[in-house]
């Protein structure tokens, strides 16, 4: 049974939700104020720095052992950059990533290698992330070249065949090449490779976005099964709230390099408090025709601002129907409420909106800025 998180006051009196394993255990990954800015330069020969692309701009998150944290946001909001920092493929500009209590952002040599073994990644596009000239056996077994202690040479073939079996592929396919597989099968190969070193955490960066809808569920079910089988923790990235719904214990919504709302999946799906989440949710497909007929879409007008030119105050204010002067001046923080207020039930989940406490009312077209001029 998982322990309750002593560092997370929200869990103190909260009832355990039914169904999925829950995020009550100690955090194995703690991310604080994580930033990745890419310099924006001008000129060909003498590159002059003229600004910065603020791809990730102050992310805080915790991942508990055995949980799945979904991260959702539109293309370009910094999800992959965040993922790459979590697996040490990108060096953060600032901030800390604590893995089992130790900051891993400045590690090198043997210590870095050990951490990398435990935090693996499954990439978005199984068509480009697998080397077409390598056999499946070599692709899945490649991590053993760096970590021979996990599988000594003589046992590798057997180990790769076991991994193929675990992800639902025929072990006899070991000598085939990636082009001989379908998209879903290729993603299974990517997952087998991610599992090879027996990691604790897998960062899944849009693992099903490049796949046909018909195979998306199969790959998600596989990840779900592997999580129980190997006691894995996942950060599961998607651009659509409907994809993470069935696999996530908690969901964080990202906008322009920051998490703007985070909570247990029921809190996010049933009681979203950030206007951006409300808009995203209003676009999620609803299977029930009755509910679909009564659902009101919130269509956001205007483009997402450039991460090189993020609005002052609340970064969502340029597209928000609730925006007021305060939103221009004051950055809304994503604060974890310290205590449950007596008699009021659980305090609200963290939401970076000055007006998160307000009742959600579907805005009119005019309020959204797309109505009659
Ligand atoms: P997502 O995965 O959510 O689509 P990314 O993390 O890939 O977003 O990108 C976030 C922002 O950072 C985008 O504006 C992207 O163009 C920019 N970006 C990503 N990688 C680089 C890089 N290596 N150099 C400059 N800008 C980058
Ligand atoms: Mg991406």
Short mmCIF file of C-alpha atoms and ligand atoms in Angstrom, two decimals:
data_model
loop_
_atom_site.label_atom_id
_atom_site.label_comp_id
_atom_site.label_asym_id
_atom_site.label_seq_id
_atom_site.Cartn_x
_atom_site.Cartn_y
_atom_site.Cartn_z
CA UNK A 1 0.00 0.00 0.00
CA UNK A 2 1.30 3.44 -0.81
CA UNK A 3 2.13 5.86 1.95
CA UNK A 4 0.57 9.28 2.17
CA UNK A 5 2.76 12.15 1.17
CA UNK A 6 3.85 14.08 4.22
CA UNK A 7 5.11 16.89 2.03
CA UNK A 8 1.83 17.35 0.25
CA UNK A 9 -0.72 18.90 2.62
CA UNK A 10 -3.54 18.39 0.14
CA UNK A 11 -3.30 14.67 0.75
CA UNK A 12 -3.61 14.98 4.50
CA UNK A 13 -7.35 14.42 4.81
CA UNK A 14 -8.28 13.58 1.28
CA UNK A 15 -10.26 10.44 0.62
CA UNK A 16 -8.53 7.92 -1.61
CA UNK A 17 -10.15 7.97 -5.03
CA UNK A 18 -11.42 4.72 -6.38
CA UNK A 19 -9.99 3.01 -9.40
CA UNK A 20 -6.48 4.06 -10.22
CA UNK A 21 -3.45 3.77 -7.99
CA UNK A 22 -3.09 7.08 -6.34
CA UNK A 23 -0.50 9.73 -5.81
CA UNK A 24 -0.16 9.47 -2.07
CA UNK A 25 3.37 8.10 -1.96
CA UNK A 26 6.50 10.16 -1.47
CA UNK A 27 7.55 12.12 -4.52
CA UNK A 28 10.38 10.41 -6.38
CA UNK A 29 10.72 13.37 -8.71
CA UNK A 30 10.42 16.95 -7.49
CA UNK A 31 10.76 19.70 -10.04
CA UNK A 32 11.09 23.28 -8.86
CA UNK A 33 11.08 26.44 -10.91
CA UNK A 34 12.45 24.66 -13.95
CA UNK A 35 13.42 26.97 -16.79
CA UNK A 36 14.76 26.46 -20.29
CA UNK A 37 15.41 29.56 -22.35
CA UNK A 38 16.92 29.27 -25.82
CA UNK A 39 18.86 32.33 -26.94
CA UNK A 40 17.36 34.15 -29.90
CA UNK A 41 20.13 35.43 -32.14
CA UNK A 42 20.45 37.69 -35.15
CA UNK A 43 23.15 37.78 -37.81
CA UNK A 44 24.93 34.95 -39.56
CA UNK A 45 28.58 35.40 -38.66
CA UNK A 46 28.51 37.46 -35.49
CA UNK A 47 25.49 36.08 -33.74
CA UNK A 48 24.00 38.74 -31.53
CA UNK A 49 21.63 37.72 -28.75
CA UNK A 50 18.41 39.64 -29.24
CA UNK A 51 16.17 37.82 -26.79
CA UNK A 52 15.16 34.38 -25.62
CA UNK A 53 12.61 31.72 -26.46
CA UNK A 54 11.15 30.92 -23.06
CA UNK A 55 10.26 27.31 -23.92
CA UNK A 56 9.86 26.26 -20.27
CA UNK A 57 9.42 29.17 -17.94
CA UNK A 58 9.08 28.10 -14.33
CA UNK A 59 7.59 24.63 -13.92
CA UNK A 60 6.93 23.01 -10.53
CA UNK A 61 5.74 19.45 -10.29
CA UNK A 62 5.99 16.34 -8.14
CA UNK A 63 5.79 12.77 -9.33
CA UNK A 64 4.89 10.12 -6.78
CA UNK A 65 6.08 6.53 -6.97
CA UNK A 66 3.67 4.48 -9.05
CA UNK A 67 1.60 7.37 -10.32
CA UNK A 68 0.96 8.74 -13.77
CA UNK A 69 1.08 12.48 -14.15
CA UNK A 70 -0.48 13.64 -17.39
CA UNK A 71 0.85 16.86 -18.92
CA UNK A 72 -1.35 18.47 -21.54
CA UNK A 73 -0.96 21.55 -23.69
CA UNK A 74 -1.00 22.78 -27.27
CA UNK A 75 1.89 22.30 -29.63
CA UNK A 76 4.81 24.61 -28.80
CA UNK A 77 3.94 25.10 -25.11
CA UNK A 78 7.18 23.44 -23.96
CA UNK A 79 6.17 19.84 -23.27
CA UNK A 80 9.05 18.18 -25.13
CA UNK A 81 11.56 20.63 -23.70
CA UNK A 82 10.31 19.75 -20.22
CA UNK A 83 10.53 16.03 -21.05
CA UNK A 84 14.09 16.37 -22.33
CA UNK A 85 15.19 18.13 -19.16
CA UNK A 86 13.61 15.40 -17.03
CA UNK A 87 15.67 12.74 -18.82
CA UNK A 88 18.81 14.89 -18.88
CA UNK A 89 18.87 15.35 -22.64
CA UNK A 90 18.70 19.12 -22.13
CA UNK A 91 20.45 21.13 -19.45
CA UNK A 92 18.03 23.49 -17.68
CA UNK A 93 18.73 27.23 -17.71
CA UNK A 94 17.62 27.31 -14.07
CA UNK A 95 15.73 25.29 -11.49
CA UNK A 96 16.11 21.91 -9.87
CA UNK A 97 15.03 18.34 -10.57
CA UNK A 98 15.29 16.19 -7.48
CA UNK A 99 15.27 12.47 -8.03
CA UNK A 100 14.92 10.58 -4.76
CA UNK A 101 15.85 13.79 -2.97
CA UNK A 102 19.01 14.61 -4.93
CA UNK A 103 19.29 17.42 -7.47
CA UNK A 104 20.25 15.75 -10.74
CA UNK A 105 20.63 18.83 -12.92
CA UNK A 106 24.33 19.27 -12.27
CA UNK A 107 25.44 15.65 -12.21
CA UNK A 108 28.14 14.27 -14.46
CA UNK A 109 30.07 11.05 -15.02
CA UNK A 110 29.05 7.94 -13.16
CA UNK A 111 26.37 9.65 -11.07
CA UNK A 112 24.64 10.99 -14.19
CA UNK A 113 24.83 7.58 -15.86
CA UNK A 114 23.18 5.95 -12.85
CA UNK A 115 20.33 8.44 -12.86
CA UNK A 116 19.84 8.17 -16.61
CA UNK A 117 19.35 4.46 -16.21
CA UNK A 118 16.41 5.04 -13.91
CA UNK A 119 14.63 7.77 -15.89
CA UNK A 120 13.89 6.71 -19.44
CA UNK A 121 11.92 8.26 -22.28
CA UNK A 122 9.51 7.00 -24.91
CA UNK A 123 9.52 9.34 -27.89
CA UNK A 124 6.67 10.83 -29.83
CA UNK A 125 7.34 9.58 -33.28
CA UNK A 126 8.16 5.88 -33.67
CA UNK A 127 8.85 6.51 -37.37
CA UNK A 128 11.84 8.78 -36.79
CA UNK A 129 13.07 7.76 -33.35
CA UNK A 130 14.20 4.25 -34.37
CA UNK A 131 17.39 3.93 -36.42
CA UNK A 132 16.25 2.35 -39.73
CA UNK A 133 19.61 0.62 -40.24
CA UNK A 134 19.56 -1.24 -36.94
CA UNK A 135 17.70 -4.48 -36.28
CA UNK A 136 15.06 -4.49 -33.59
CA UNK A 137 17.39 -6.60 -31.46
CA UNK A 138 20.15 -4.00 -31.71
CA UNK A 139 17.76 -1.12 -31.03
CA UNK A 140 16.29 -2.66 -27.91
CA UNK A 141 19.66 -3.99 -26.75
CA UNK A 142 21.59 -0.76 -27.36
CA UNK A 143 21.17 0.50 -23.77
CA UNK A 144 23.06 -2.62 -22.60
CA UNK A 145 26.17 -1.33 -24.39
CA UNK A 146 26.19 1.59 -21.97
CA UNK A 147 25.02 -0.44 -18.98
CA UNK A 148 26.53 -3.91 -19.47
CA UNK A 149 25.91 -4.67 -15.80
CA UNK A 150 22.17 -4.99 -16.53
CA UNK A 151 22.67 -7.72 -19.14
CA UNK A 152 26.07 -9.33 -19.70
CA UNK A 153 26.85 -10.05 -23.37
CA UNK A 154 25.87 -13.73 -23.32
CA UNK A 155 22.40 -13.04 -21.96
CA UNK A 156 21.42 -10.08 -24.13
CA UNK A 157 19.64 -11.86 -26.94
CA UNK A 158 17.46 -13.72 -24.47
CA UNK A 159 16.76 -10.49 -22.59
CA UNK A 160 15.74 -8.65 -25.77
CA UNK A 161 13.44 -11.53 -26.70
CA UNK A 162 11.86 -11.32 -23.26
CA UNK A 163 11.33 -7.59 -23.76
CA UNK A 164 9.69 -8.19 -27.15
CA UNK A 165 7.38 -10.66 -25.50
CA UNK A 166 6.57 -8.25 -22.66
CA UNK A 167 5.44 -5.55 -25.12
CA UNK A 168 3.34 -8.00 -27.12
CA UNK A 169 5.66 -8.60 -30.08
CA UNK A 170 6.82 -11.98 -31.38
CA UNK A 171 10.35 -12.66 -30.03
CA UNK A 172 11.18 -14.16 -33.44
CA UNK A 173 11.08 -10.65 -34.92
CA UNK A 174 14.39 -9.85 -33.26
CA UNK A 175 16.33 -9.67 -36.57
CA UNK A 176 13.81 -7.53 -38.43
CA UNK A 177 14.18 -3.84 -39.25
CA UNK A 178 11.86 -1.00 -38.16
CA UNK A 179 10.30 -0.57 -41.63
CA UNK A 180 8.90 -4.10 -41.37
CA UNK A 181 6.60 -3.00 -38.55
CA UNK A 182 3.43 -0.93 -38.29
CA UNK A 183 3.36 2.35 -36.34
CA UNK A 184 1.86 0.73 -33.26
CA UNK A 185 4.43 -2.07 -33.36
CA UNK A 186 7.25 0.44 -33.71
CA UNK A 187 6.04 2.26 -30.64
CA UNK A 188 6.07 -1.09 -28.83
CA UNK A 189 9.72 -1.41 -29.86
CA UNK A 190 10.38 2.08 -28.45
CA UNK A 191 8.67 1.05 -25.22
CA UNK A 192 10.72 -2.18 -25.01
CA UNK A 193 13.87 -0.10 -25.38
CA UNK A 194 12.67 2.25 -22.65
CA UNK A 195 12.11 -0.74 -20.37
CA UNK A 196 15.45 -2.43 -21.09
CA UNK A 197 17.34 -0.94 -18.15
CA UNK A 198 14.52 -1.54 -15.69
CA UNK A 199 13.87 2.14 -15.00
CA UNK A 200 11.73 3.58 -12.23
CA UNK A 201 10.34 6.45 -14.25
CA UNK A 202 9.37 6.67 -17.91
CA UNK A 203 8.70 10.02 -19.52
CA UNK A 204 6.29 9.36 -22.37
CA UNK A 205 6.35 12.29 -24.80
CA UNK A 206 3.14 12.07 -26.81
CA UNK A 207 3.64 8.31 -27.27
CA UNK A 208 0.46 7.83 -29.26
CA UNK A 209 0.08 11.14 -31.12
CA UNK A 210 1.62 9.78 -34.32
CA UNK A 211 -0.52 6.63 -34.29
CA UNK A 212 -3.90 5.82 -35.80
CA UNK A 213 -6.75 6.33 -33.39
CA UNK A 214 -7.51 2.61 -33.60
CA UNK A 215 -4.12 1.64 -32.16
CA UNK A 216 -3.77 4.47 -29.65
CA UNK A 217 -5.86 2.65 -27.05
CA UNK A 218 -3.81 -0.54 -27.47
CA UNK A 219 -0.57 1.28 -26.77
CA UNK A 220 -2.09 3.13 -23.81
CA UNK A 221 -3.39 -0.17 -22.41
CA UNK A 222 0.06 -1.68 -22.83
CA UNK A 223 1.67 1.21 -20.93
CA UNK A 224 -0.95 0.85 -18.23
CA UNK A 225 -0.26 -2.87 -17.85
CA UNK A 226 3.51 -2.38 -17.81
CA UNK A 227 3.14 0.22 -15.09
CA UNK A 228 1.62 -2.31 -12.70
CA UNK A 229 3.92 -5.09 -13.80
CA UNK A 230 7.15 -3.15 -13.33
CA UNK A 231 6.07 -0.58 -10.67
CA UNK A 232 6.74 2.32 -13.01
CA UNK A 233 5.95 5.99 -12.58
CA UNK A 234 4.98 7.90 -15.70
CA UNK A 235 4.95 11.45 -16.88
CA UNK A 236 2.57 11.10 -19.80
CA UNK A 237 2.56 14.00 -22.22
CA UNK A 238 -0.24 14.67 -24.70
CA UNK A 239 -1.69 17.61 -26.57
CA UNK A 240 -5.23 16.55 -25.88
CA UNK A 241 -7.00 16.09 -22.54
CA UNK A 242 -8.99 13.13 -23.83
CA UNK A 243 -5.86 11.01 -24.35
CA UNK A 244 -4.49 11.30 -20.82
CA UNK A 245 -7.83 10.92 -19.11
CA UNK A 246 -7.80 7.16 -18.75
CA UNK A 247 -4.20 6.74 -17.79
CA UNK A 248 -3.50 9.69 -15.47
CA UNK A 249 -3.89 9.94 -11.72
CA UNK A 250 -3.25 13.66 -11.91
CA UNK A 251 -3.17 16.06 -14.81
CA UNK A 252 -1.23 19.28 -15.29
CA UNK A 253 -2.23 21.74 -18.01
CA UNK A 254 0.57 23.69 -19.67
CA UNK A 255 0.36 27.03 -21.45
CA UNK A 256 3.33 28.95 -22.82
CA UNK A 257 5.99 27.23 -20.75
CA UNK A 258 4.12 26.97 -17.45
CA UNK A 259 1.68 24.68 -15.73
CA UNK A 260 -1.47 26.73 -15.25
CA UNK A 261 -3.60 24.15 -13.43
CA UNK A 262 -2.86 20.80 -11.83
CA UNK A 263 -4.98 18.35 -9.89
CA UNK A 264 -6.39 14.88 -9.65
CA UNK A 265 -8.04 13.84 -12.85
CA UNK A 266 -11.57 14.19 -11.44
CA UNK A 267 -10.80 17.74 -10.27
CA UNK A 268 -9.48 18.76 -13.65
CA UNK A 269 -12.16 17.07 -15.76
CA UNK A 270 -15.16 17.82 -13.58
CA UNK A 271 -14.20 21.14 -11.98
CA UNK A 272 -11.62 22.94 -14.08
CA UNK A 273 -10.96 26.40 -12.68
CA UNK A 274 -8.47 27.88 -15.14
CA UNK A 275 -10.14 29.41 -18.20
CA UNK A 276 -7.59 27.74 -20.47
CA UNK A 277 -8.44 24.29 -19.08
CA UNK A 278 -12.14 25.11 -19.43
CA UNK A 279 -11.60 25.96 -23.09
CA UNK A 280 -9.51 22.82 -23.74
CA UNK A 281 -12.09 20.62 -22.06
CA UNK A 282 -14.93 22.11 -24.02
CA UNK A 283 -13.24 20.74 -27.16
CA UNK A 284 -12.79 17.18 -25.88
CA UNK A 285 -14.96 14.71 -27.80
CA UNK A 286 -17.96 13.51 -25.79
CA UNK A 287 -19.22 10.02 -26.73
CA UNK A 288 -22.75 10.50 -25.34
CA UNK A 289 -24.87 12.28 -28.03
CA UNK A 290 -27.23 13.77 -25.40
CA UNK A 291 -24.36 15.30 -23.44
CA UNK A 292 -22.76 16.39 -26.70
CA UNK A 293 -25.86 18.30 -27.74
CA UNK A 294 -25.87 20.27 -24.49
CA UNK A 295 -22.18 20.92 -24.33
CA UNK A 296 -21.06 24.45 -25.07
CA UNK A 297 -17.80 24.93 -26.90
CA UNK A 298 -15.43 27.70 -25.85
CA UNK A 299 -13.53 28.65 -28.96
CA UNK A 300 -10.50 30.74 -28.14
CA UNK A 301 -9.77 33.50 -30.61
CA UNK A 302 -6.34 34.85 -31.37
CA UNK A 303 -3.09 32.92 -31.57
CA UNK A 304 -0.93 31.64 -28.76
CA UNK A 305 1.66 34.39 -28.20
CA UNK A 306 5.25 33.58 -29.11
CA UNK A 307 7.38 32.12 -26.30
CA UNK A 308 9.89 34.83 -27.27
CA UNK A 309 7.33 37.47 -26.33
CA UNK A 310 5.28 36.30 -23.38
CA UNK A 311 2.58 38.74 -22.13
CA UNK A 312 3.12 40.44 -18.77
CA UNK A 313 1.16 39.32 -15.72
CA UNK A 314 -0.98 36.32 -16.60
CA UNK A 315 0.38 34.79 -19.79
CA UNK A 316 -3.10 33.62 -20.81
CA UNK A 317 -4.73 37.05 -20.45
CA UNK A 318 -4.54 37.96 -24.17
CA UNK A 319 -6.98 35.14 -24.94
CA UNK A 320 -8.98 35.17 -21.72
CA UNK A 321 -12.54 36.41 -21.43
CA UNK A 322 -12.12 37.02 -17.71
CA UNK A 323 -9.02 39.17 -18.03
CA UNK A 324 -8.93 42.44 -16.08
CA UNK A 325 -6.31 45.04 -15.26
CA UNK A 326 -4.96 42.90 -12.43
CA UNK A 327 -4.15 40.11 -14.90
CA UNK A 328 -1.88 42.44 -16.82
CA UNK A 329 0.02 43.54 -13.74
CA UNK A 330 0.21 40.51 -11.50
CA UNK A 331 1.46 36.99 -12.29
CA UNK A 332 -1.03 34.46 -10.90
CA UNK A 333 0.89 31.79 -9.02
CA UNK A 334 0.21 28.09 -8.95
CA UNK A 335 -0.01 27.72 -5.21
CA UNK A 336 -0.67 24.49 -3.44
CA UNK A 337 -3.19 25.39 -0.71
CA UNK A 338 -1.60 24.91 2.68
CA UNK A 339 -4.56 23.52 4.58
CA UNK A 340 -8.07 22.33 4.16
CA UNK A 341 -10.40 24.98 5.38
CA UNK A 342 -12.69 23.61 8.05
CA UNK A 343 -16.24 23.05 6.90
CA UNK A 344 -15.50 23.91 3.29
CA UNK A 345 -14.40 20.51 2.10
CA UNK A 346 -11.10 20.19 0.32
CA UNK A 347 -9.44 23.44 -0.66
CA UNK A 348 -9.37 24.01 -4.39
CA UNK A 349 -6.63 22.43 -6.44
CA UNK A 350 -3.80 24.66 -7.70
CA UNK A 351 -4.82 26.94 -10.56
CA UNK A 352 -2.83 29.94 -11.78
CA UNK A 353 -5.79 32.27 -12.29
CA UNK A 354 -6.72 35.33 -10.22
CA UNK A 355 -10.37 34.38 -10.65
CA UNK A 356 -10.17 30.63 -10.14
CA UNK A 357 -12.67 30.75 -7.27
CA UNK A 358 -15.38 32.20 -9.51
CA UNK A 359 -18.16 29.96 -10.74
CA UNK A 360 -17.54 28.73 -14.27
CA UNK A 361 -19.92 30.34 -16.72
CA UNK A 362 -19.58 29.63 -20.42
CA UNK A 363 -18.56 32.91 -22.07
CA UNK A 364 -20.49 34.44 -24.94
CA UNK A 365 -18.89 34.85 -28.37
CA UNK A 366 -18.62 38.56 -27.73
CA UNK A 367 -16.79 38.00 -24.45
CA UNK A 368 -14.42 35.69 -26.29
CA UNK A 369 -13.66 38.44 -28.77
CA UNK A 370 -15.01 36.56 -31.76
CA UNK A 371 -18.55 37.88 -31.73
CA UNK A 372 -20.07 40.58 -33.94
CA UNK A 373 -17.74 43.55 -34.27
P1 LIG B 1 5.86 21.08 -27.47
O1 LIG B 1 6.55 19.79 -27.24
O2 LIG B 1 4.86 21.44 -26.41
O3 LIG B 1 5.24 21.17 -28.83
P2 LIG B 1 8.54 22.20 -27.47
O4 LIG B 1 9.10 21.94 -26.12
O5 LIG B 1 8.99 21.32 -28.57
O6 LIG B 1 6.96 22.26 -27.39
O7 LIG B 1 8.91 23.70 -27.89
C1 LIG B 1 8.60 24.83 -27.06
C2 LIG B 1 9.11 26.08 -27.72
O8 LIG B 1 10.54 26.08 -27.69
C3 LIG B 1 8.71 26.23 -29.20
O9 LIG B 1 8.46 27.59 -29.47
C4 LIG B 1 9.93 25.74 -29.92
O10 LIG B 1 10.03 26.35 -31.18
C5 LIG B 1 11.05 26.20 -29.00
N1 LIG B 1 12.25 25.35 -29.08
C6 LIG B 1 12.29 24.02 -28.82
N2 LIG B 1 13.55 23.55 -28.96
C7 LIG B 1 14.31 24.62 -29.34
C8 LIG B 1 15.71 24.81 -29.64
N3 LIG B 1 16.56 23.78 -29.59
N4 LIG B 1 16.11 26.05 -29.98
C9 LIG B 1 15.24 27.09 -30.01
N5 LIG B 1 13.93 26.99 -29.73
C10 LIG B 1 13.47 25.78 -29.40
MG1 LIG B 2 6.55 18.02 -28.32
#
